[in-house]
PDB file of N, CA and C in Angstrom:
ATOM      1  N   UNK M 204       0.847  -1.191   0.000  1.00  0.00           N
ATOM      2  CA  UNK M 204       0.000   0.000   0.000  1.00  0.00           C
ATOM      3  C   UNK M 204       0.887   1.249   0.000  1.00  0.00           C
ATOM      4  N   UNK M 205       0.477   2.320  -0.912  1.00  0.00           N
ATOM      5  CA  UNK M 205       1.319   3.628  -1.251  1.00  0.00           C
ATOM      6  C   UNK M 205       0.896   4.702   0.363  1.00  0.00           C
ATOM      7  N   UNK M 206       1.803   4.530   0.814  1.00  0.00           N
ATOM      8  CA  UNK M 206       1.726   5.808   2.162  1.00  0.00           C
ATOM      9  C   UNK M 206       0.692   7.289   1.650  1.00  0.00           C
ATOM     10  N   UNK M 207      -0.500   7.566   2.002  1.00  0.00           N
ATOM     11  CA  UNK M 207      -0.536   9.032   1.644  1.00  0.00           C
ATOM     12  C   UNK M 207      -0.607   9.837   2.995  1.00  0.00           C
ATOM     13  N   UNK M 208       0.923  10.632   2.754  1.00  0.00           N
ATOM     14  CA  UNK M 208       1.077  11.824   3.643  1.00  0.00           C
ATOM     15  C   UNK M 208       1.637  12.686   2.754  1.00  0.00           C
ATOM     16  N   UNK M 209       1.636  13.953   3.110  1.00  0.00           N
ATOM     17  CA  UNK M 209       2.209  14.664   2.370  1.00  0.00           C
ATOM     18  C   UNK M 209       3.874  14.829   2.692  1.00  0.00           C
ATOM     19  N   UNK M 210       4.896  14.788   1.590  1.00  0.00           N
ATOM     20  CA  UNK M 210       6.233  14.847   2.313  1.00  0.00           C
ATOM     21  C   UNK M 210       6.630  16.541   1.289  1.00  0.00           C
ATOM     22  N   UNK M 211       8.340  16.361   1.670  1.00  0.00           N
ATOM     23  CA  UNK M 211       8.889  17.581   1.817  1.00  0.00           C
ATOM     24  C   UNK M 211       9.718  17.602   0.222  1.00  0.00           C
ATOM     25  N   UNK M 212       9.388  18.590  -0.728  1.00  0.00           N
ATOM     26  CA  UNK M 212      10.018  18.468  -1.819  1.00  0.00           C
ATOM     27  C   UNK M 212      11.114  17.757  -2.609  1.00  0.00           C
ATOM     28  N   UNK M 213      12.244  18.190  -1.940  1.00  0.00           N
ATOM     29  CA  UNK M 213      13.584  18.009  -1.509  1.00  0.00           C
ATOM     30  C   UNK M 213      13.346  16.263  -2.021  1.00  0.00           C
ATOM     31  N   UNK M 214      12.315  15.366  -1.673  1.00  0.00           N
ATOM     32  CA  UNK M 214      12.640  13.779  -2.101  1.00  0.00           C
ATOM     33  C   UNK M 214      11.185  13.464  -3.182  1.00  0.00           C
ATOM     34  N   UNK M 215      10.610  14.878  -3.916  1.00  0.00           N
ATOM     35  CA  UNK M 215      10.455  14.065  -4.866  1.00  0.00           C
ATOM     36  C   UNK M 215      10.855  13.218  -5.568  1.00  0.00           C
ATOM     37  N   UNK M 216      10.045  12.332  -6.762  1.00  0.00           N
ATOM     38  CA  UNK M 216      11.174  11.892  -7.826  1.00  0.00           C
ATOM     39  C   UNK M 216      11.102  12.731  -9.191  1.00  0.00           C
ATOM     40  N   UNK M 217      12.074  12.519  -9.188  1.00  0.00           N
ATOM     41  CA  UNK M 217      12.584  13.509 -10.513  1.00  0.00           C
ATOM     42  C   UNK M 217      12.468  12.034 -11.718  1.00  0.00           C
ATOM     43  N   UNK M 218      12.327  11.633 -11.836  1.00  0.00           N
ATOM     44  CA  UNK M 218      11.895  10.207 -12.907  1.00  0.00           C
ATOM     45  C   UNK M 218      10.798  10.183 -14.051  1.00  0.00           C
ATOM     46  N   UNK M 219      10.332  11.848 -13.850  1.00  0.00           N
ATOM     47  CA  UNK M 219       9.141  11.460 -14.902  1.00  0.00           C
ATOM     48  C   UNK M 219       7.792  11.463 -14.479  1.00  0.00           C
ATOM     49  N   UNK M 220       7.860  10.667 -13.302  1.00  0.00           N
ATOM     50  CA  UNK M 220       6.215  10.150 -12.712  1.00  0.00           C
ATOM     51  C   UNK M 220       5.474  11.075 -12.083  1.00  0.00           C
ATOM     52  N   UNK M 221       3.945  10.984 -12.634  1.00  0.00           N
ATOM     53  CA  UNK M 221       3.241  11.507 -11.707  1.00  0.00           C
ATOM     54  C   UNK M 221       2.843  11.701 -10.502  1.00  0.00           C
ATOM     55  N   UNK M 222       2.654  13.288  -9.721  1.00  0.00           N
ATOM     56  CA  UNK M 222       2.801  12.668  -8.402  1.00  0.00           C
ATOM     57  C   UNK M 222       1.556  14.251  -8.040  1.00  0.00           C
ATOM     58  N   UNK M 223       1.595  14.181  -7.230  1.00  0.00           N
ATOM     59  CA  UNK M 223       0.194  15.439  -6.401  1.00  0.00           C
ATOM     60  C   UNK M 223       1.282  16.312  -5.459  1.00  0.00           C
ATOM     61  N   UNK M 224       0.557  17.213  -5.635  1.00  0.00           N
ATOM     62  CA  UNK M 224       1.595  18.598  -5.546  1.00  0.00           C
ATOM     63  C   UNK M 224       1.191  19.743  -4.495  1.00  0.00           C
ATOM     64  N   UNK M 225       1.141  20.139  -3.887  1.00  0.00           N
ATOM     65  CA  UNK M 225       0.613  21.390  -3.008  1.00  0.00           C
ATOM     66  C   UNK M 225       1.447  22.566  -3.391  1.00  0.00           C
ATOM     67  N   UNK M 226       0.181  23.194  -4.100  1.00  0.00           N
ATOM     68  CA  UNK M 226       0.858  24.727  -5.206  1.00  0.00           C
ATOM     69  C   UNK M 226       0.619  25.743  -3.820  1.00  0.00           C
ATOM     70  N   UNK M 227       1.237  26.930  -3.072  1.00  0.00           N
ATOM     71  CA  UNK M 227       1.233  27.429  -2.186  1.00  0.00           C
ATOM     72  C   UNK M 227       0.716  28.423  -2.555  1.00  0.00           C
ATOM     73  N   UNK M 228      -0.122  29.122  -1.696  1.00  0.00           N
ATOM     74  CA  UNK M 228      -1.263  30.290  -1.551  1.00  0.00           C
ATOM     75  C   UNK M 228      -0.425  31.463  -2.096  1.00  0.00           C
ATOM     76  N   UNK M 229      -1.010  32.164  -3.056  1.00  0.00           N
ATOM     77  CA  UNK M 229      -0.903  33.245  -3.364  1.00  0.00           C
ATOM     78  C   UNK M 229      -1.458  34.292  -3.440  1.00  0.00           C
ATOM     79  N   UNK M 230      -0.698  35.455  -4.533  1.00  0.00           N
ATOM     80  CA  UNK M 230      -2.548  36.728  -4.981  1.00  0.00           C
ATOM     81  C   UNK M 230      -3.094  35.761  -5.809  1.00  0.00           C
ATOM     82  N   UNK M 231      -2.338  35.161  -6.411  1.00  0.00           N
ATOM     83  CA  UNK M 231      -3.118  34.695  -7.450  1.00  0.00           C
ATOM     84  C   UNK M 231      -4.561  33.479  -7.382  1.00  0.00           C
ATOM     85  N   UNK M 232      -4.122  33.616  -6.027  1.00  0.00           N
ATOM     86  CA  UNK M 232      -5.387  32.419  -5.333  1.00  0.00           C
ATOM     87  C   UNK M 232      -4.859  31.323  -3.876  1.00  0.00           C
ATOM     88  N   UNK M 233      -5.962  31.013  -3.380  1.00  0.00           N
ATOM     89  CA  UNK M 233      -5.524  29.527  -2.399  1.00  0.00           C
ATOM     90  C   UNK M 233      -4.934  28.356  -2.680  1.00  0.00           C
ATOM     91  N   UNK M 234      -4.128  27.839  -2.169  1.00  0.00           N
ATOM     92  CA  UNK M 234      -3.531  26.758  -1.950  1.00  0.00           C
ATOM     93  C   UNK M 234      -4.369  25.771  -2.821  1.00  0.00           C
ATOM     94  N   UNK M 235      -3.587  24.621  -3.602  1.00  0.00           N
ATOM     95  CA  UNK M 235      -4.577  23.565  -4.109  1.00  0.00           C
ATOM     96  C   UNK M 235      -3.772  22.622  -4.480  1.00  0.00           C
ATOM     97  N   UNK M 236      -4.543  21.558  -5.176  1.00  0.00           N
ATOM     98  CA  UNK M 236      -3.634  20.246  -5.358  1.00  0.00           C
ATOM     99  C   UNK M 236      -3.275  20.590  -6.645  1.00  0.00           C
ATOM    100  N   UNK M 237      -2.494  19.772  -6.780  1.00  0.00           N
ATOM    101  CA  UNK M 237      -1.993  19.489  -8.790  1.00  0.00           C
ATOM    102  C   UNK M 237      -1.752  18.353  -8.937  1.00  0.00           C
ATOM    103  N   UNK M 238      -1.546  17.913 -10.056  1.00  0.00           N
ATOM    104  CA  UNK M 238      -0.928  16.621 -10.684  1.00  0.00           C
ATOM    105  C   UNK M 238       0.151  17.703 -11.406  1.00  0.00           C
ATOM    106  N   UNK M 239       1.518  16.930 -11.229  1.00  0.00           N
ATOM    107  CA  UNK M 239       2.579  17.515 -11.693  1.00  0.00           C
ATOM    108  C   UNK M 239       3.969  16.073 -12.032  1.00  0.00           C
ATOM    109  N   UNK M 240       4.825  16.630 -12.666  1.00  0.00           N
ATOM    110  CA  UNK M 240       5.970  15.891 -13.231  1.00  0.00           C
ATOM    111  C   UNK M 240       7.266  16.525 -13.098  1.00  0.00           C
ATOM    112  N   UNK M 241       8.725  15.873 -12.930  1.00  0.00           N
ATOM    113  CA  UNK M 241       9.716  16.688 -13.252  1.00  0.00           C
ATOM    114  C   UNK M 241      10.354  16.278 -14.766  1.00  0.00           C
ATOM    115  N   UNK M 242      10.023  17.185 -15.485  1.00  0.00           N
ATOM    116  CA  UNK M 242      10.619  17.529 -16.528  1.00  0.00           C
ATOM    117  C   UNK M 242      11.698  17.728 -17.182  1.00  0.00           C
ATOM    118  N   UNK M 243      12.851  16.727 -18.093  1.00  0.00           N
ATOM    119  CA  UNK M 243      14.435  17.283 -18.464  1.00  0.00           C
ATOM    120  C   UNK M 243      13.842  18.892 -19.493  1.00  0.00           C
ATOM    121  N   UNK M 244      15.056  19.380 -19.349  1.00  0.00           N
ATOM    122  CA  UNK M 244      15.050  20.328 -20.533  1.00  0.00           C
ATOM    123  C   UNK M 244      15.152  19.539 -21.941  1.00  0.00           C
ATOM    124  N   UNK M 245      14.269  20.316 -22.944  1.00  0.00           N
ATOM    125  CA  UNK M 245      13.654  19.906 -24.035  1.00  0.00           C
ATOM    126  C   UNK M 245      13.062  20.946 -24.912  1.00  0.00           C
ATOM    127  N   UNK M 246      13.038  21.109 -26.234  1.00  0.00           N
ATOM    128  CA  UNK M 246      12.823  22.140 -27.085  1.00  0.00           C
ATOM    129  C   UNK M 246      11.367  22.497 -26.911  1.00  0.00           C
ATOM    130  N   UNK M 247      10.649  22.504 -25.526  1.00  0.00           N
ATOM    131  CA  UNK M 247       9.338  22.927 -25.395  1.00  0.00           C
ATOM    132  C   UNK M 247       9.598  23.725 -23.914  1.00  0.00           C
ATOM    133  N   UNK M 248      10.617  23.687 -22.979  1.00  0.00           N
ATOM    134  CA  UNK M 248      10.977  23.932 -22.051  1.00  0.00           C
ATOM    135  C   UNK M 248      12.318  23.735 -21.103  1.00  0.00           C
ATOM    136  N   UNK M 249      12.825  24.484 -19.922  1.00  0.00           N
ATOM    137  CA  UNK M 249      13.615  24.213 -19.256  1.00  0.00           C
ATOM    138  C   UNK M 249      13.186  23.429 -18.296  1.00  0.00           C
ATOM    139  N   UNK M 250      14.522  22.515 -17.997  1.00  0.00           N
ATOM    140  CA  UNK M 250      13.775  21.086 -17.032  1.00  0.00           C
ATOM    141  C   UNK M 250      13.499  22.200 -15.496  1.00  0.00           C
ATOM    142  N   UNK M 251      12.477  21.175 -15.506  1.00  0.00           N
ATOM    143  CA  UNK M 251      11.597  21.440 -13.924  1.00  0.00           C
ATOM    144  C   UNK M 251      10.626  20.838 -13.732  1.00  0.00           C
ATOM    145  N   UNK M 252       9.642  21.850 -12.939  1.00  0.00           N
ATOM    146  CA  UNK M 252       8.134  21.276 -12.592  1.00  0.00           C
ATOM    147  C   UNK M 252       7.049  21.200 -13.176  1.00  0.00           C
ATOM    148  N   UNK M 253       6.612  20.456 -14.336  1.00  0.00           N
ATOM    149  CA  UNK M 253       5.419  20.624 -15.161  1.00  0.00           C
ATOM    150  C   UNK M 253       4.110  20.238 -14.924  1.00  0.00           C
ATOM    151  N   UNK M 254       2.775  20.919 -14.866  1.00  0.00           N
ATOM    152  CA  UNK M 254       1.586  20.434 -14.380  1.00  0.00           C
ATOM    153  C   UNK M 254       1.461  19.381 -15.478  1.00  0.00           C
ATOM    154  N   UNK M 255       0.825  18.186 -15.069  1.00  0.00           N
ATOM    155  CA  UNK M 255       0.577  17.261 -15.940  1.00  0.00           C
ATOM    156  C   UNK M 255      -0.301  17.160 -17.287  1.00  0.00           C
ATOM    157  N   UNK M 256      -1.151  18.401 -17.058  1.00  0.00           N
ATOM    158  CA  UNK M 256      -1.857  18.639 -17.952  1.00  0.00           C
ATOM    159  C   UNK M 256      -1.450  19.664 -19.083  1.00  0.00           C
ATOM    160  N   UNK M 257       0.121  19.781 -18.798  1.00  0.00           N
ATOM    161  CA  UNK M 257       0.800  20.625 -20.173  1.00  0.00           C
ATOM    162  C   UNK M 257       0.907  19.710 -21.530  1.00  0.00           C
ATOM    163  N   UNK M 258       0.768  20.754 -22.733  1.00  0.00           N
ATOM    164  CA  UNK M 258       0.904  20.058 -23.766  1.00  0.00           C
ATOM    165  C   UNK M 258       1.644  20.796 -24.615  1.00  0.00           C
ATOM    166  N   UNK M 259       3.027  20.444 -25.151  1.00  0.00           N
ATOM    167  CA  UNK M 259       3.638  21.239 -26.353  1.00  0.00           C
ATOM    168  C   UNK M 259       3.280  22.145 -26.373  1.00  0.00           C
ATOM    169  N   UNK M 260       3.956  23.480 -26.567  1.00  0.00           N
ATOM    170  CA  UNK M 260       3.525  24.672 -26.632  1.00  0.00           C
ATOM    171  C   UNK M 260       2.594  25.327 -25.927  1.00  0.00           C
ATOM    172  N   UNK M 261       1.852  24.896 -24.776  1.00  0.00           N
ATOM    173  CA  UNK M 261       1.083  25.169 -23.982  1.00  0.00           C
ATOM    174  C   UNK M 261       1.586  24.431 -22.082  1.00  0.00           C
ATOM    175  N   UNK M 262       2.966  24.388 -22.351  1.00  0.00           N
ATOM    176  CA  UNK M 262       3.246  24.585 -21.153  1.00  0.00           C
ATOM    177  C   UNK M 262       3.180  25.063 -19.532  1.00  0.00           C
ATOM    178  N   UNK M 263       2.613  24.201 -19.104  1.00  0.00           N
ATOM    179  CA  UNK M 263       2.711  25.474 -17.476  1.00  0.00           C
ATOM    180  C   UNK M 263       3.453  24.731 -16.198  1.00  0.00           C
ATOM    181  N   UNK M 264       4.774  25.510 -16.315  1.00  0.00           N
ATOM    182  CA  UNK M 264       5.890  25.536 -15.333  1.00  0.00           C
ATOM    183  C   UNK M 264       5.713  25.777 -14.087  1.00  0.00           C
ATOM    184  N   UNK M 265       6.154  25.042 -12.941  1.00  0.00           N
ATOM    185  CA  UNK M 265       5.926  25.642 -11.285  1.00  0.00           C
ATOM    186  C   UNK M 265       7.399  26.016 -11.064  1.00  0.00           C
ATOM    187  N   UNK M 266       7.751  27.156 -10.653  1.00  0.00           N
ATOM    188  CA  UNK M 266       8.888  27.297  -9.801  1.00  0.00           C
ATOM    189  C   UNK M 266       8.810  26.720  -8.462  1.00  0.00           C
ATOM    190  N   UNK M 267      10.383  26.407  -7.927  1.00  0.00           N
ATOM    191  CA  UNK M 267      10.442  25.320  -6.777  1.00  0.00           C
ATOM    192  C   UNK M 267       9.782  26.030  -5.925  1.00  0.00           C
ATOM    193  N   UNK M 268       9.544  27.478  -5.376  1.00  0.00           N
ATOM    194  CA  UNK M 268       9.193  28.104  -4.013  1.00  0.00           C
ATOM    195  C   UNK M 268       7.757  27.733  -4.357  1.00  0.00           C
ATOM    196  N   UNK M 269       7.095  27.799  -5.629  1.00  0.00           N
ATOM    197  CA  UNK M 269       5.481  27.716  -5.463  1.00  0.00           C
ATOM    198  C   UNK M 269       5.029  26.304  -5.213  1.00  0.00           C
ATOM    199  N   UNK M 270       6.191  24.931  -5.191  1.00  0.00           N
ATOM    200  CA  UNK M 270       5.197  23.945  -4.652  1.00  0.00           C
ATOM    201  C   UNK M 270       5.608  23.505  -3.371  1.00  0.00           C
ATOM    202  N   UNK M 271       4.809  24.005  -2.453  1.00  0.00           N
ATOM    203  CA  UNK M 271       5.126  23.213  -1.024  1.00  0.00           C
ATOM    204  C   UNK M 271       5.447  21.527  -0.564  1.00  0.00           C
ATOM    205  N   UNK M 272       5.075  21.073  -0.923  1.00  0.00           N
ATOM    206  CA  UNK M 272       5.033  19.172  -0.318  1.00  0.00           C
ATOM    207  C   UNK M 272       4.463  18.668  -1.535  1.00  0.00           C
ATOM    208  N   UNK M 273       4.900  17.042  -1.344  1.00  0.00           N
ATOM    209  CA  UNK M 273       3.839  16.193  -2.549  1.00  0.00           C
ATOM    210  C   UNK M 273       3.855  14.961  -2.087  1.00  0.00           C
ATOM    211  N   UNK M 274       2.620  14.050  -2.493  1.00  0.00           N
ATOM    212  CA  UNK M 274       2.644  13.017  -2.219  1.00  0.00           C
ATOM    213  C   UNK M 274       2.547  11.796  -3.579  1.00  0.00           C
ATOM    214  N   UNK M 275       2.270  10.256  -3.220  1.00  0.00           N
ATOM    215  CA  UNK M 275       1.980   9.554  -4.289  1.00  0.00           C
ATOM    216  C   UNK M 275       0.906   9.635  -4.910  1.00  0.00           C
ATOM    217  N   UNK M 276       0.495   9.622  -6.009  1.00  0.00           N
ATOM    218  CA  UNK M 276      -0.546   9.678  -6.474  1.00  0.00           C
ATOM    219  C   UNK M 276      -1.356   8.181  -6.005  1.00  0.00           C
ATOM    220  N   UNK M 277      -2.861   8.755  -5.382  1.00  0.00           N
ATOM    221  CA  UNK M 277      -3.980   7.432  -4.766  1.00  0.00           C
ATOM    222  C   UNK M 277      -3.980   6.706  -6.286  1.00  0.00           C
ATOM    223  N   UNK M 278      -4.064   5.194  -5.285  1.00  0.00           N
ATOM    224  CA  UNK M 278      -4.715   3.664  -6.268  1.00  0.00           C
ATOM    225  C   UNK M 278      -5.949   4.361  -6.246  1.00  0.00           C
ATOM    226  N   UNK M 279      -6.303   3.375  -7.153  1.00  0.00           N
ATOM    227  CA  UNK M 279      -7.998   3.753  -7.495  1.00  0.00           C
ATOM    228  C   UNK M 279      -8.742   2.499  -6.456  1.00  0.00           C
ATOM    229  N   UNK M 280      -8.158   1.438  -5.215  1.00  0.00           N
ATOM    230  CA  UNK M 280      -8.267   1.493  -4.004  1.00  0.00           C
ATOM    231  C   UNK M 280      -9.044   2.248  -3.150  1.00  0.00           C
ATOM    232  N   UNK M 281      -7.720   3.401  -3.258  1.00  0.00           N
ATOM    233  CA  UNK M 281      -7.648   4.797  -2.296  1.00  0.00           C
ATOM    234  C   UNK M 281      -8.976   5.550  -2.335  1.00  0.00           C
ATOM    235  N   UNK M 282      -9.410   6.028  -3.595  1.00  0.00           N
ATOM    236  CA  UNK M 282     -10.512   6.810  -4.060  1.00  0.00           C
ATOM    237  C   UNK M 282     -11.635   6.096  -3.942  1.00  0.00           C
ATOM    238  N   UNK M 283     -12.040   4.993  -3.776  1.00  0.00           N
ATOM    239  CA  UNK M 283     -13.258   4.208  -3.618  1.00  0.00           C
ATOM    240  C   UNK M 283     -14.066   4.800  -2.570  1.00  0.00           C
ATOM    241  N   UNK M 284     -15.286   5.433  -3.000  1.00  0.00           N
ATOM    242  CA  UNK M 284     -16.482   5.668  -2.187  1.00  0.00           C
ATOM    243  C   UNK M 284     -16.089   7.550  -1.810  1.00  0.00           C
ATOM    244  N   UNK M 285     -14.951   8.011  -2.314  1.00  0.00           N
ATOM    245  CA  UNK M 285     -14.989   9.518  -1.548  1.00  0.00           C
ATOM    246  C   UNK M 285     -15.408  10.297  -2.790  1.00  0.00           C
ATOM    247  N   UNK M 286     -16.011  11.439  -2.425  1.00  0.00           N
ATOM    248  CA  UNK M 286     -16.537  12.676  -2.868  1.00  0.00           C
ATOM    249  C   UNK M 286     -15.947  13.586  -3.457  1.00  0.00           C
ATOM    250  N   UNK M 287     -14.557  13.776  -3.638  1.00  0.00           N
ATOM    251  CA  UNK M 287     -13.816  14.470  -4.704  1.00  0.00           C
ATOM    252  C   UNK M 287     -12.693  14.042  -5.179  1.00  0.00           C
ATOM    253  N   UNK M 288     -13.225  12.490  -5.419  1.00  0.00           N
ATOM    254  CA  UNK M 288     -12.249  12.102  -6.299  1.00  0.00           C
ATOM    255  C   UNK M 288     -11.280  10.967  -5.969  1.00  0.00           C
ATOM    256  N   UNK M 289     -11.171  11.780  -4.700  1.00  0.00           N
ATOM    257  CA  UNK M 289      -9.948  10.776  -3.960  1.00  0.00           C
ATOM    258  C   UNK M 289      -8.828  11.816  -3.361  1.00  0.00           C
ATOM    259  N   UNK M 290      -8.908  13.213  -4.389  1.00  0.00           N
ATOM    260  CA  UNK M 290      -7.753  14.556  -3.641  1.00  0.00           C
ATOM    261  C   UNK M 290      -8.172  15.089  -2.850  1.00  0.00           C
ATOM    262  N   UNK M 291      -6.446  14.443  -2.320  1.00  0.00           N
ATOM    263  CA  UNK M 291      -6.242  15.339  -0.743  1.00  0.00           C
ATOM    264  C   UNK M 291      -6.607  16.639  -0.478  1.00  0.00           C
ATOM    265  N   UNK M 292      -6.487  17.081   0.532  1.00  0.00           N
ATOM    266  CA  UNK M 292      -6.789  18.955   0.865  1.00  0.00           C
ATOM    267  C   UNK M 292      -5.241  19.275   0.491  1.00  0.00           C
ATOM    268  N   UNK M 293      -5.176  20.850   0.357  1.00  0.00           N
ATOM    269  CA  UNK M 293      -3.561  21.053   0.310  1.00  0.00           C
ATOM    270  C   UNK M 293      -3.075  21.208   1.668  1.00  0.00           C
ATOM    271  N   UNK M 294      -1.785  21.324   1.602  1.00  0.00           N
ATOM    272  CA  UNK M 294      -1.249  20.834   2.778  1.00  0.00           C
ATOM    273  C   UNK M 294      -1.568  22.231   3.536  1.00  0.00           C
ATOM    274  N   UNK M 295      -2.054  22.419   4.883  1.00  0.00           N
ATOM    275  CA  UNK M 295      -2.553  23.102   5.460  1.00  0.00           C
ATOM    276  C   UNK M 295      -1.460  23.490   6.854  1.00  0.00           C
ATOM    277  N   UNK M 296      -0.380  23.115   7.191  1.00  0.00           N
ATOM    278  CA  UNK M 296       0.042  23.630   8.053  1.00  0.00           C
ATOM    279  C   UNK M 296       0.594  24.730   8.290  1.00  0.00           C
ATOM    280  N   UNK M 297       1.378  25.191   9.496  1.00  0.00           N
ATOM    281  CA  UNK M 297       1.503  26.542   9.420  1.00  0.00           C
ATOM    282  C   UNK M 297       3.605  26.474   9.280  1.00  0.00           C
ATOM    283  N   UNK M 298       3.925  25.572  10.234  1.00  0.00           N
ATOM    284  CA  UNK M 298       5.359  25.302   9.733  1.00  0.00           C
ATOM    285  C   UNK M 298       6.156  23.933   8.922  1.00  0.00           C
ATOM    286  N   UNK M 299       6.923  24.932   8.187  1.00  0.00           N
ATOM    287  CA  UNK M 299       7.383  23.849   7.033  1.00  0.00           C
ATOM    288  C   UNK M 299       8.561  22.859   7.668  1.00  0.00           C
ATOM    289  N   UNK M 300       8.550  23.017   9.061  1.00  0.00           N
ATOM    290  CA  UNK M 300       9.278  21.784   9.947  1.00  0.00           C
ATOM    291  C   UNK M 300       8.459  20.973   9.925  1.00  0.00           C
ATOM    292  N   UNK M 301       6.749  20.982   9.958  1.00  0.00           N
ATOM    293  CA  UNK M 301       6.651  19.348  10.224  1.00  0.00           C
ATOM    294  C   UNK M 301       6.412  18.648   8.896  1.00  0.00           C
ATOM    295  N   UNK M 302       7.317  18.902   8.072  1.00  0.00           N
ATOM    296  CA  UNK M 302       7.117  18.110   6.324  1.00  0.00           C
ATOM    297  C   UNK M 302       8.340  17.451   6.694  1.00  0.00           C
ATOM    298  N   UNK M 303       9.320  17.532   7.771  1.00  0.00           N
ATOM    299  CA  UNK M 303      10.353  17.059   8.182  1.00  0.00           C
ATOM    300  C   UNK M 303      10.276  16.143   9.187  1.00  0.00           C
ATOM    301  N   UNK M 304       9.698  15.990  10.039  1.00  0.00           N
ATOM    302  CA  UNK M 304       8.766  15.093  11.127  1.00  0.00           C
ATOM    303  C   UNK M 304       8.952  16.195  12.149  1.00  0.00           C
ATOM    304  N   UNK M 305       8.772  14.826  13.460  1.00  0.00           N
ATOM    305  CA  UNK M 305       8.873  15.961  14.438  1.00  0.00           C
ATOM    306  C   UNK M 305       9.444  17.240  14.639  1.00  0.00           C
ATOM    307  N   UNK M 306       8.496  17.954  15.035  1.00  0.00           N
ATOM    308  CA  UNK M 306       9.658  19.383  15.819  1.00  0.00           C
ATOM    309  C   UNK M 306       9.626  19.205  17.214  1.00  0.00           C
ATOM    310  N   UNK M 307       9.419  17.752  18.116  1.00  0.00           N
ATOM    311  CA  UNK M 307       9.708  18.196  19.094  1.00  0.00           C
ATOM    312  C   UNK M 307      11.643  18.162  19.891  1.00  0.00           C
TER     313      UNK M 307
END
């Protein structure tokens, strides 16, 4: 069974795979989930953070400060019987020590 907690950037995988993302509160709006990828550089972009739903020429890039934590993307297990889907809330805490474990 795939752990869902949210962890601390720093151990995404950079491999390609899809994974759920906590985009951090801005002007531009509240906190929310994503489906996102890490991306090599490639004649459509510089490698990084790509929402999964980019396509050639319609790219949309996250810089590292805008995604807080990520987790595995839910089995379809996971999502059985819930109400939006199966996605998590975004990560809601107030310090970015406990994406690290304890602070005590």
């Amino acid at each position: 069974m795939v752990e869902t907690r949210w962890r601390h950037m720093s151990s995404a995988p950079k491999d390609g795979s899809r994974i759920l993302v906590t985009v951090r509160s801005s002007e531009q709006g509240a906190a929310e989930v994503d489906v996102a990828y890490w991306a090599r550089a490639d004649q459509f972009g510089i490698e990084g953070w790509r929402a999964a739903d980019s396509s050639p020429g319609q790219i949309f890039a996250y810089a590292d400060p805008e995604l807080q934590c990520w987790m595995p993307l839910p089995t379809a297990s996971q999502d059985a019987g819930t109400d939006e889907g199966g996605l998590p809330e975004p990560w809601a805490g107030d310090d970015a020590e406990e994406l690290y474990g304890s602070g005590i």
